[in-house]
PDB file of C-alpha atoms in Angstrom:
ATOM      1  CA  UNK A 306      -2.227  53.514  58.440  1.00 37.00           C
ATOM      2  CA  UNK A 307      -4.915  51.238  57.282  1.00 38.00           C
ATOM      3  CA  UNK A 308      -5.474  47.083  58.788  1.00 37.00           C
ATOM      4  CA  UNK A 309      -4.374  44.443  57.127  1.00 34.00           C
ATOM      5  CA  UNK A 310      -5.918  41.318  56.857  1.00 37.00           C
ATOM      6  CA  UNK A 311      -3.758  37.836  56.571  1.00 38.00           C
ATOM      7  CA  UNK A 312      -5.073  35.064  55.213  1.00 37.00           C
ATOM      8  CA  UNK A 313      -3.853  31.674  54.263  1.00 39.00           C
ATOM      9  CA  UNK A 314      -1.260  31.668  51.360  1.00 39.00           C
ATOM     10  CA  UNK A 315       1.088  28.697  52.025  1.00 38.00           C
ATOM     11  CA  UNK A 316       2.562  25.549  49.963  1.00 39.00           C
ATOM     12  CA  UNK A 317       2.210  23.575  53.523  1.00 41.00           C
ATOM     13  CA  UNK A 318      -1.838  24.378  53.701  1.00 37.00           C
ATOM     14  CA  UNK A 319      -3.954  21.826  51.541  1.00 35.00           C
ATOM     15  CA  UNK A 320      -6.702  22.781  50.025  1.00 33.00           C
ATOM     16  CA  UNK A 321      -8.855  20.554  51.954  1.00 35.00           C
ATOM     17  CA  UNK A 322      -7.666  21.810  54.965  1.00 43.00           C
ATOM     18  CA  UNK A 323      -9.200  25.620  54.413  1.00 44.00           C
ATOM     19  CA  UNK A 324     -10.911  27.040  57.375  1.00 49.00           C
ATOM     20  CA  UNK A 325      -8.708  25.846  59.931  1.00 58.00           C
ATOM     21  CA  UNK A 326      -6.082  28.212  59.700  1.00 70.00           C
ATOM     22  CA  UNK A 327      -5.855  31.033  62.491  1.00 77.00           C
ATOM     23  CA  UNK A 328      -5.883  34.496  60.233  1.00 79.00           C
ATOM     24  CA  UNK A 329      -3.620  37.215  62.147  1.00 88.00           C
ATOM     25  CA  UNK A 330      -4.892  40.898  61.787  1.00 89.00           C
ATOM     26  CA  UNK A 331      -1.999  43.369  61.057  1.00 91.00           C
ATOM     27  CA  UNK A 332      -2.344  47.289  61.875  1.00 89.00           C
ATOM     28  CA  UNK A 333       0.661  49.805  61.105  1.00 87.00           C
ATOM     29  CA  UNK A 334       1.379  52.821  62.302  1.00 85.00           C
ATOM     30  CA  UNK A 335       4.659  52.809  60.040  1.00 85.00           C
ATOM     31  CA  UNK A 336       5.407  50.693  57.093  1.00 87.00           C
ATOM     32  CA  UNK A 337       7.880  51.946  55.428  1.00 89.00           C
ATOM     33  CA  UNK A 338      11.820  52.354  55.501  1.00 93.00           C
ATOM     34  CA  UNK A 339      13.846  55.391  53.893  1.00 93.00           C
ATOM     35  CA  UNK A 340      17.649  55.780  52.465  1.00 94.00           C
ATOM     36  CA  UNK A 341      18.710  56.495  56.004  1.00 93.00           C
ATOM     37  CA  UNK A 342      18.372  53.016  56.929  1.00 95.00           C
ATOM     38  CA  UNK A 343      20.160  53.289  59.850  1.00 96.00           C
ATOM     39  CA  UNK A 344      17.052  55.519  61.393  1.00 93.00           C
ATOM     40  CA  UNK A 345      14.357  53.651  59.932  1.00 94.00           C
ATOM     41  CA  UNK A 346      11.934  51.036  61.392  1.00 94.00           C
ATOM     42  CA  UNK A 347       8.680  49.523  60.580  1.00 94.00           C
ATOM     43  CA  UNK A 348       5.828  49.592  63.189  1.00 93.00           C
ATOM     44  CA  UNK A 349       2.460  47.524  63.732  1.00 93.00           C
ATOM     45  CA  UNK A 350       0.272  45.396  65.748  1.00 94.00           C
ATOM     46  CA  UNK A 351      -0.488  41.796  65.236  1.00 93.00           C
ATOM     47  CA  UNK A 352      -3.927  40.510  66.928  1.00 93.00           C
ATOM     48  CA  UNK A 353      -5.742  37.625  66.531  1.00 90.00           C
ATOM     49  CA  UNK A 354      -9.712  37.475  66.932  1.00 87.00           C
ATOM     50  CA  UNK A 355     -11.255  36.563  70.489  1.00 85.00           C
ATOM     51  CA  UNK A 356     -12.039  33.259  69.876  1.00 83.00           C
ATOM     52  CA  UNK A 357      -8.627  32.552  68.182  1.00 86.00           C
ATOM     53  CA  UNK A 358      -5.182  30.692  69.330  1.00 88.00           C
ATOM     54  CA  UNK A 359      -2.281  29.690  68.200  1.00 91.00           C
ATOM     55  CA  UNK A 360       0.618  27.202  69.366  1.00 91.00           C
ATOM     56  CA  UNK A 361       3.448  29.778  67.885  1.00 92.00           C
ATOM     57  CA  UNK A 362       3.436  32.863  65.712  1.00 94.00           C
ATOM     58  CA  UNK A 363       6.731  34.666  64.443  1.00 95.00           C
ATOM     59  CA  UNK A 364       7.601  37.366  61.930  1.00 96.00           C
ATOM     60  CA  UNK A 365       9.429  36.726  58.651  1.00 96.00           C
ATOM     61  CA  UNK A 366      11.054  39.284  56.373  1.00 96.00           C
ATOM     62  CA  UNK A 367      12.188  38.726  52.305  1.00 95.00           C
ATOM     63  CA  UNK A 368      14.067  40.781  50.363  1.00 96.00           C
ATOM     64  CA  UNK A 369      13.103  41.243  46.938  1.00 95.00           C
ATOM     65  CA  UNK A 370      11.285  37.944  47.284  1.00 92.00           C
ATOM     66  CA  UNK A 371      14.099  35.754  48.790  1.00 92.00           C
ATOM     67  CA  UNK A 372      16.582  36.050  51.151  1.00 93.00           C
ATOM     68  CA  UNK A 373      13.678  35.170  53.794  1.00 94.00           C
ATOM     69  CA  UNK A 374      15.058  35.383  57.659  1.00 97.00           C
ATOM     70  CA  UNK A 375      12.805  35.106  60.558  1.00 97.00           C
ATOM     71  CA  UNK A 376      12.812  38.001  62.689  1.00 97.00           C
ATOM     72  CA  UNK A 377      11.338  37.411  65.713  1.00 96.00           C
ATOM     73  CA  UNK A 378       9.075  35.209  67.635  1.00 96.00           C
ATOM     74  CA  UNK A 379       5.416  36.553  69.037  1.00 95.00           C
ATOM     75  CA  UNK A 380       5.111  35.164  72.291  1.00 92.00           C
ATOM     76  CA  UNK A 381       1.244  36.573  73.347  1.00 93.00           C
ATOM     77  CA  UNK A 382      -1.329  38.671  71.338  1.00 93.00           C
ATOM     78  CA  UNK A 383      -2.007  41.042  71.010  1.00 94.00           C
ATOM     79  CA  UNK A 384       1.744  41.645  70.380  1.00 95.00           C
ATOM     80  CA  UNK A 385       3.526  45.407  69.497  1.00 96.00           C
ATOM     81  CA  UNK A 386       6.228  44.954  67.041  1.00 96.00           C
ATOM     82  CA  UNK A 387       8.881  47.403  66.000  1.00 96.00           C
ATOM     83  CA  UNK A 388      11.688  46.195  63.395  1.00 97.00           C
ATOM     84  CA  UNK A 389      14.868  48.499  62.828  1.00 97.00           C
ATOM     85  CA  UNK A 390      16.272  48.225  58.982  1.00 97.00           C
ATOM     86  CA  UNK A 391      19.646  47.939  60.080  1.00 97.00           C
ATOM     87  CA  UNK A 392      18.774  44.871  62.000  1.00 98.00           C
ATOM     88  CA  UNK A 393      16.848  43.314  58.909  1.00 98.00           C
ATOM     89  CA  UNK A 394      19.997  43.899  56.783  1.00 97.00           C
ATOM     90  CA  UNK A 395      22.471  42.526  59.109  1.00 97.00           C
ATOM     91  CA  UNK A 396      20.312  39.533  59.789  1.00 97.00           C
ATOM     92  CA  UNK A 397      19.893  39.013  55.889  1.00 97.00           C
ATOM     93  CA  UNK A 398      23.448  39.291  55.358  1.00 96.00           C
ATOM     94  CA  UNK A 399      23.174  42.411  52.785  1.00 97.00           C
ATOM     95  CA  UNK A 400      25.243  45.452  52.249  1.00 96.00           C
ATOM     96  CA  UNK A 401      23.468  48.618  53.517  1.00 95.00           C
ATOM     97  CA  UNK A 402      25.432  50.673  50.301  1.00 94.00           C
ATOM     98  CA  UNK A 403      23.495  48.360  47.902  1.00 95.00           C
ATOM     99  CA  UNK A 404      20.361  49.073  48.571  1.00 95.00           C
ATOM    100  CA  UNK A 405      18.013  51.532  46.629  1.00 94.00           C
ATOM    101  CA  UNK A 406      15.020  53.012  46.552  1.00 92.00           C
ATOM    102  CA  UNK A 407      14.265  49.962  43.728  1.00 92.00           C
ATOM    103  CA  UNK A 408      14.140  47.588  46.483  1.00 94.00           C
ATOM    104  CA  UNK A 409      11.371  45.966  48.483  1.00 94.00           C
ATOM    105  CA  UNK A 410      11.169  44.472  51.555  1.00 96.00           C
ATOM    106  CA  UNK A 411       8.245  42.052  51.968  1.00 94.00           C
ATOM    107  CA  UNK A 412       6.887  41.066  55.583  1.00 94.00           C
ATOM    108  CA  UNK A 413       4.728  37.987  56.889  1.00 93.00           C
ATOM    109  CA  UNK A 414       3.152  36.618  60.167  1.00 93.00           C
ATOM    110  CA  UNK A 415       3.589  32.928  60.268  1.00 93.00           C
ATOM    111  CA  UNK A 416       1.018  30.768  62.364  1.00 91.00           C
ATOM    112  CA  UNK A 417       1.288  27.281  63.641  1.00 91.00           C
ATOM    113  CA  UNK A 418      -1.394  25.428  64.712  1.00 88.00           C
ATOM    114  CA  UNK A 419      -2.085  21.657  65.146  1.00 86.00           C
ATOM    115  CA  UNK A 420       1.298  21.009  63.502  1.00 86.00           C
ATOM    116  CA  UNK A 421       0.147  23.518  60.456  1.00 88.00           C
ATOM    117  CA  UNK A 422       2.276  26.489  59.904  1.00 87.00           C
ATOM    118  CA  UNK A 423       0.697  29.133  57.591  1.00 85.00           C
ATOM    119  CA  UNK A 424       2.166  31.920  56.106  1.00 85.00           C
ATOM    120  CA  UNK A 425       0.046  35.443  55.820  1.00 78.00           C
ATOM    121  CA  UNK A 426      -0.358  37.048  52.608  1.00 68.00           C
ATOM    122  CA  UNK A 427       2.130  40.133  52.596  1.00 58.00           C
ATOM    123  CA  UNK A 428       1.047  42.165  55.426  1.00 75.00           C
ATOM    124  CA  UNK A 429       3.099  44.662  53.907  1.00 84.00           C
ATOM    125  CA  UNK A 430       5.853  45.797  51.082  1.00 89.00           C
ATOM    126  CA  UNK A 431       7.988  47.895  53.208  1.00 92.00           C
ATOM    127  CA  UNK A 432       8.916  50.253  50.089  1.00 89.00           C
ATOM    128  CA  UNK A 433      12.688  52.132  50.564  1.00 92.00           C
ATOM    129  CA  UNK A 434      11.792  55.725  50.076  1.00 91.00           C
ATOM    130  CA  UNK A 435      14.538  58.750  50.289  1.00 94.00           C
ATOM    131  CA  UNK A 436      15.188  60.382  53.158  1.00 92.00           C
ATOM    132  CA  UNK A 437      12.650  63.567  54.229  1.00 93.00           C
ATOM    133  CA  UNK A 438      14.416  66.674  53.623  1.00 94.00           C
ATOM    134  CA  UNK A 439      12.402  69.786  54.285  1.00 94.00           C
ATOM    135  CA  UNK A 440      14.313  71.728  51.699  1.00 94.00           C
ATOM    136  CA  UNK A 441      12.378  69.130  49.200  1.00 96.00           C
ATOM    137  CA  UNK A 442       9.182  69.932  49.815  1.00 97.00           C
ATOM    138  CA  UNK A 443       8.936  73.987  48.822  1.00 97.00           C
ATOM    139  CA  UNK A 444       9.601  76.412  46.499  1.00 97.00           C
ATOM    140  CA  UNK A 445       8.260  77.064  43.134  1.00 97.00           C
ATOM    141  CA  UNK A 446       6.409  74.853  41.372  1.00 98.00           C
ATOM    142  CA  UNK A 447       4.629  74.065  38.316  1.00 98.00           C
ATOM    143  CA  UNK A 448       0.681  72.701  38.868  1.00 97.00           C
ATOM    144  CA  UNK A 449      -1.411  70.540  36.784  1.00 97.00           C
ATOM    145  CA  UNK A 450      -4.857  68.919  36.396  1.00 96.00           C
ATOM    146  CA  UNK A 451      -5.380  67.519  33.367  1.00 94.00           C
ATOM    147  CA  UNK A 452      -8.650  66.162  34.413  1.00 91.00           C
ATOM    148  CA  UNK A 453      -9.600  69.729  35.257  1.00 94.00           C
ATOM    149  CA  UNK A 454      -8.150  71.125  32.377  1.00 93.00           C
ATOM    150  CA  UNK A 455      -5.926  73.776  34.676  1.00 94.00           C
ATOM    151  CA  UNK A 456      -2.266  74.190  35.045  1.00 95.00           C
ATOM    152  CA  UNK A 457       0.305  77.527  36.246  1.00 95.00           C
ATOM    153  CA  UNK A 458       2.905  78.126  38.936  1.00 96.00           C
ATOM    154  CA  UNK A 459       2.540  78.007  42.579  1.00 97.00           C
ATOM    155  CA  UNK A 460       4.346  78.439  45.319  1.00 97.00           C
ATOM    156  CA  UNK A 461       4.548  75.790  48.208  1.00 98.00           C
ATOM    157  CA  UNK A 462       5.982  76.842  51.631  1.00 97.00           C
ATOM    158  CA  UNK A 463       6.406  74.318  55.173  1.00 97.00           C
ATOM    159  CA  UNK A 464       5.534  75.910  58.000  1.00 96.00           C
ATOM    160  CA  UNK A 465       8.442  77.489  60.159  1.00 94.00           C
ATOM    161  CA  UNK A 466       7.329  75.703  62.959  1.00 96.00           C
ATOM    162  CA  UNK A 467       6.059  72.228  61.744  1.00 96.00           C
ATOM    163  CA  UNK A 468       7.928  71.192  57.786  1.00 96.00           C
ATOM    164  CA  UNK A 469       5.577  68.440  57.323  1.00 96.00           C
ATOM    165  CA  UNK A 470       3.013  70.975  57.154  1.00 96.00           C
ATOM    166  CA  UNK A 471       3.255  72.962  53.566  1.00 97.00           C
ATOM    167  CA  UNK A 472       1.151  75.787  52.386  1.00 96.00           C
ATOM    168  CA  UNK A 473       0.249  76.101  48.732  1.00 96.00           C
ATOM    169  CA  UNK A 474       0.028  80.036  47.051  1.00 96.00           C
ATOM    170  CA  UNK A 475      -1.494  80.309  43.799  1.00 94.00           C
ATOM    171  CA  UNK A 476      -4.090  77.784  43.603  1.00 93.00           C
ATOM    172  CA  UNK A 477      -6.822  80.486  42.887  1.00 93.00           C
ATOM    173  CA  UNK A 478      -4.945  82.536  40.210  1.00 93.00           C
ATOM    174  CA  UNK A 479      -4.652  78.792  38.638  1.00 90.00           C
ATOM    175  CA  UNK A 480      -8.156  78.224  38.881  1.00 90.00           C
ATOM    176  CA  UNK A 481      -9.107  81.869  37.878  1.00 93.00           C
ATOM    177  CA  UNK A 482     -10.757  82.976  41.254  1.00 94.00           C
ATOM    178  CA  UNK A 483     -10.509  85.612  42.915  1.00 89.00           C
ATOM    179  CA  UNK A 484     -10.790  84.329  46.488  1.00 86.00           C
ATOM    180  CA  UNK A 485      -8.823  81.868  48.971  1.00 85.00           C
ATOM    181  CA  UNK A 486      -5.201  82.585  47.870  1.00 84.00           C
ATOM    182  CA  UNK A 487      -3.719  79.819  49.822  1.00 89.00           C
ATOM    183  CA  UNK A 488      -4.042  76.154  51.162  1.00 94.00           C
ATOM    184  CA  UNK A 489      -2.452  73.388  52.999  1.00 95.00           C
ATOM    185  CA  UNK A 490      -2.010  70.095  53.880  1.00 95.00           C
ATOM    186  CA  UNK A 491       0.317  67.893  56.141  1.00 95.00           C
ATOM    187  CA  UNK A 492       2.892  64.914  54.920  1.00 95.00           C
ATOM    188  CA  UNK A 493       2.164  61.764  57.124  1.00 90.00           C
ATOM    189  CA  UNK A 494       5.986  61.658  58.537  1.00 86.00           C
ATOM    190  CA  UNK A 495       5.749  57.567  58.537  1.00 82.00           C
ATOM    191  CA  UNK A 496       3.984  57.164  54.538  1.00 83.00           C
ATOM    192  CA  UNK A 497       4.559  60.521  52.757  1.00 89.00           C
ATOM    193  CA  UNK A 498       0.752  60.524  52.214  1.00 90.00           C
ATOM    194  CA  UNK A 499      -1.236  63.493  52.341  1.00 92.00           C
ATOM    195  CA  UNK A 500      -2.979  62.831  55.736  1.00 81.00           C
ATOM    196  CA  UNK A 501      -6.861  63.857  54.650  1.00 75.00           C
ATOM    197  CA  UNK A 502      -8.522  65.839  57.498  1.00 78.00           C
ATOM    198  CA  UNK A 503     -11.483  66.960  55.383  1.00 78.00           C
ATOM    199  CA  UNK A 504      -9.610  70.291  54.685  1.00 84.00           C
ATOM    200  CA  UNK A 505     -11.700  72.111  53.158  1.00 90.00           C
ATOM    201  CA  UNK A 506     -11.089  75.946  51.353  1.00 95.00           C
ATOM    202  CA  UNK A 507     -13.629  77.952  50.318  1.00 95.00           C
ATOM    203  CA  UNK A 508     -12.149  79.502  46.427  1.00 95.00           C
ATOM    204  CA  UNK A 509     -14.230  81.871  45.673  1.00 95.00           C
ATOM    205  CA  UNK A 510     -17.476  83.345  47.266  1.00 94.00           C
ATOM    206  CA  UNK A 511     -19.817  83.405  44.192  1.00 95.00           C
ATOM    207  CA  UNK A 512     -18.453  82.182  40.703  1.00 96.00           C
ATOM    208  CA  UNK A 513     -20.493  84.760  38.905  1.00 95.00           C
ATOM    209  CA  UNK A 514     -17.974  87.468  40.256  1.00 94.00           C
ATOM    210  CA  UNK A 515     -15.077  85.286  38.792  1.00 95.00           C
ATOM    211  CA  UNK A 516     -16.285  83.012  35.468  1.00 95.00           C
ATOM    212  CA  UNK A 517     -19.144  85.490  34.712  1.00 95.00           C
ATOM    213  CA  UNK A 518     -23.186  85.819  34.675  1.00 95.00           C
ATOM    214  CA  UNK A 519     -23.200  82.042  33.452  1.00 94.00           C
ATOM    215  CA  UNK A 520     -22.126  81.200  37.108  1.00 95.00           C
ATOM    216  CA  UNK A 521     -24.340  83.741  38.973  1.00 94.00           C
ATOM    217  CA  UNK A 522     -25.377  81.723  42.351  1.00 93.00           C
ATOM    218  CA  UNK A 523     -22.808  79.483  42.177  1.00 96.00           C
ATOM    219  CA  UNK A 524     -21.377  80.441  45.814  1.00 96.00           C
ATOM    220  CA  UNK A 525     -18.612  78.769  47.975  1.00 96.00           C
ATOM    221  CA  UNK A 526     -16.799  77.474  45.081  1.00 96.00           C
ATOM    222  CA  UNK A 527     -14.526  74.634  47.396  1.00 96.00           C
ATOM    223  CA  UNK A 528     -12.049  72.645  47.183  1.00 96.00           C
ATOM    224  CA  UNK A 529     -11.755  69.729  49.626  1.00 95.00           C
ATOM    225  CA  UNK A 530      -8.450  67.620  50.222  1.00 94.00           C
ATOM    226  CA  UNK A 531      -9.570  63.912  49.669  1.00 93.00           C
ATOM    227  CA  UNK A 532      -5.945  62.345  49.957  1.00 92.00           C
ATOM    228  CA  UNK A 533      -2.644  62.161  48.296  1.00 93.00           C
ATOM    229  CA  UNK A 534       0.893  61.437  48.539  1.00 94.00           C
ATOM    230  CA  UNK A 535       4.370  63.065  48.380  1.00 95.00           C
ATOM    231  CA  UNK A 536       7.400  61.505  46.801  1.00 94.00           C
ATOM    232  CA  UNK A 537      10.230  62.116  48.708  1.00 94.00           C
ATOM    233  CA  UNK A 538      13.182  61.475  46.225  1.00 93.00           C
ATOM    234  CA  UNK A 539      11.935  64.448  43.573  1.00 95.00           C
ATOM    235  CA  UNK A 540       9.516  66.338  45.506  1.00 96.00           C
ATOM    236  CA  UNK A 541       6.535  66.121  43.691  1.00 97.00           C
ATOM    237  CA  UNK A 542       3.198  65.609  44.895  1.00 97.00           C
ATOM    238  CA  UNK A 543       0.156  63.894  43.902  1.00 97.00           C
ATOM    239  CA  UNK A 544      -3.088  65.236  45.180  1.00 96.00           C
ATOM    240  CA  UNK A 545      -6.772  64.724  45.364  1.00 95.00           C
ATOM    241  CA  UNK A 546      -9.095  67.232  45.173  1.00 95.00           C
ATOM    242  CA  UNK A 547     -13.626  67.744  45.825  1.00 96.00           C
ATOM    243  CA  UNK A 548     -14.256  70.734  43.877  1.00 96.00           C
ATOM    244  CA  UNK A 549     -18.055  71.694  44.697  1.00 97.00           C
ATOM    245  CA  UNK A 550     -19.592  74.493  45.620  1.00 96.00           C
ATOM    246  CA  UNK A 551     -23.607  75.277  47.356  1.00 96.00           C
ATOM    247  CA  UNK A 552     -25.131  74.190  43.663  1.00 94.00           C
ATOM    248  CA  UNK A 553     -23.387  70.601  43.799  1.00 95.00           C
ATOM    249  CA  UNK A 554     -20.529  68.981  42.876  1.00 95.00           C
ATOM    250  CA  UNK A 555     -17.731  68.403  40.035  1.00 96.00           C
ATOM    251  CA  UNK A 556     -16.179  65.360  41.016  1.00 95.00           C
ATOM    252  CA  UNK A 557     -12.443  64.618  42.507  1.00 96.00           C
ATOM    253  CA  UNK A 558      -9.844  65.697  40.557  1.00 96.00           C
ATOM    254  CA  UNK A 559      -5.904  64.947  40.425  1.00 96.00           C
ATOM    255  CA  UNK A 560      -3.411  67.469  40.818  1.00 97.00           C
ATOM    256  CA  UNK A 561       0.177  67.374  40.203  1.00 97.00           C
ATOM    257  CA  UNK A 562       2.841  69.518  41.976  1.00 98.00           C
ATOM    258  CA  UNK A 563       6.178  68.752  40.637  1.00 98.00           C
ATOM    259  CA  UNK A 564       9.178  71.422  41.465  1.00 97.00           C
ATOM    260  CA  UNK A 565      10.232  73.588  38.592  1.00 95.00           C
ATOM    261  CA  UNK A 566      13.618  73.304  37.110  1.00 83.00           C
TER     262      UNK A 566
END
C-alpha cells in the first residue's frame, strides 16, 4: 500500500495559524473492508516526523460522511493500528444487513497541540468491496484493448496451490503471435490490485515470423505488467500493460478481462 500524507483540514485551524499544526504520516498495509464484515479490518501505521510531538492523537471514523465516532486513542508514535468492521459498526450504531458495497467509510488522525486539535485530510476511504471468492476469478473470458485495437477469448486459471495467483491462456492468439501462450499475475489479498512485480513475458521471438517481413528484426516482442486491479463483485479485471520489444517501445496499454456470460 502506498503513504499517506495528512495535512491540516479543520474548521478549528485559522488560517493564520498554518504551520503550526503537527502533520501525521499514515502507511497501510490494508485499507479496505469486504461484504464479510465480520472478517474484515483495516491496517496502518501512524508516525509523526523526528522532530514532531503532540499532546494527544486519536483515530476517527465517518460513515458516508457523518455518523463520525472516535475509535481509539494513540498513546505513543509510532503507533500500529488495526480496526475490525464489526467494531466500527457497532460503535456507529448501524445495521451490518444495510450496508453495501455503495458505502464508504472515511478515516482521520486527529492531533492536538497547544490546545489546537486538527483533523487529517482522509487518510483513507475504506471502500466495502465483495467478498474474495476464488471461483470469481477464472474461467472463460472475453479480452479487450481498445487502445490496442485487440480483443478474443481467454482463459484465466488460479493456481491450485495459491488462488490469488491466476494464469491467463490466450493472450498470444489475441495478439496474433505465435509465442508465449500464457501469463500471470497475483491479486493483492488486502486491495484487489494487481501487485506489479515487473512481470515481464516475452510474446513472440521475432515479429517478422508473426506480422510479416514489415516486422523483420523486431525480436522479443514483450509485454510487461505495469499494474491493475480486480473487482471482486463481477470478476473483471482491469490491467496495464508495456508492450515493447528490442526496437523500442509502444506505450502502456489497458486491457479488460470481464467473464463471459
Amino acid at each position: 500500500m502506498g503513504s499517506f500524507v495528512a495535512c491540516e483540514n479543520t474548521n478549528d485551524n485559522p488560517v493564520k495559524q498554518r504551520g503550526e499544526n503537527v502533520v501525521p504520516n499514515i502507511s497501510f498495509s490494508s485499507s479496505v473492508f469486504t461484504t464479510d464484515l465480520d472478517a474484515s479490518y483495516i491496517e496502518f501505521v501512524v508516525s509523526l516526523n523526528d522532530d514532531e510531538k503532540v499532546d494527544k492523537a486519536s483515530i476517527e471514523m465517518l460513515y458516508n460522511g457523518d455518523n463520525s465516532v472516535i475509535m481509539q486513542e494513540i498513546n505513543s508514535f509510532p503507533a500500529n493500528i488495526k480496526i475490525d468492521a464489526i467494531d466500527v459498526i457497532d460503535k456507529m450504531g448501524l445495521i451490518k444487513d444495510s450496508i453495501s458495497t455503495s458505502d464508504v467509510f472515511s478515516m482521520y488522525v486527529l492531533t492536538t497541540k497547544n490546545g489546537k486539535t486538527t483533523r487529517s485530510i482522509a487518510s483513507t476511504n475504506v471502500k466495502i468491496v465483495c467478498a474474495f471468492d476464488a471461483d470469481l476469478t477464472q474461467g472463460g473470458y472475453v479480452a479487450v484493448s481498445e487502445d490496442w485495437e485487440a480483443e478474443g477469448n481467454v482463459v484465466l486459471r488460479a493456481d491450485e496451490a495459491n488462488p490469488y495467483k491466476i494464469y491467463v491462456e490466450g493472450l498470444n492468439d489475441l495478439d496474433g503471435v505465435s509465442g508465449l501462450d500464457e501469463v500471470f499475475f497475483e491479486i493483492d489479498p488486502t486491495t484487489y490490485s494487481i501487485t506489479n512485480n515487473n512481470n515481464e513475458f516475452v510474446m513472440s521471438a521475432d515479429l517478422g515470423e508473426d506480422w510479416g517481413d514489415d516486422y523483420a528484426g523486431y525480436t522479443n516482442y514483450s509485454y510487461q505488467l505495469v499494474s491493475g486491479s480486480y473487482n471482486s463483485c463481477d470478476g473483471s479485471y482491469t490491467i496495464i500493460f508495456d508492450i515493447y520489444c528490442d526496437l523500442g517501445g509502444w506505450g502502456k496499454y489497458e486491457f479488460v478481462f470481464t467473464p463471459e456470460e
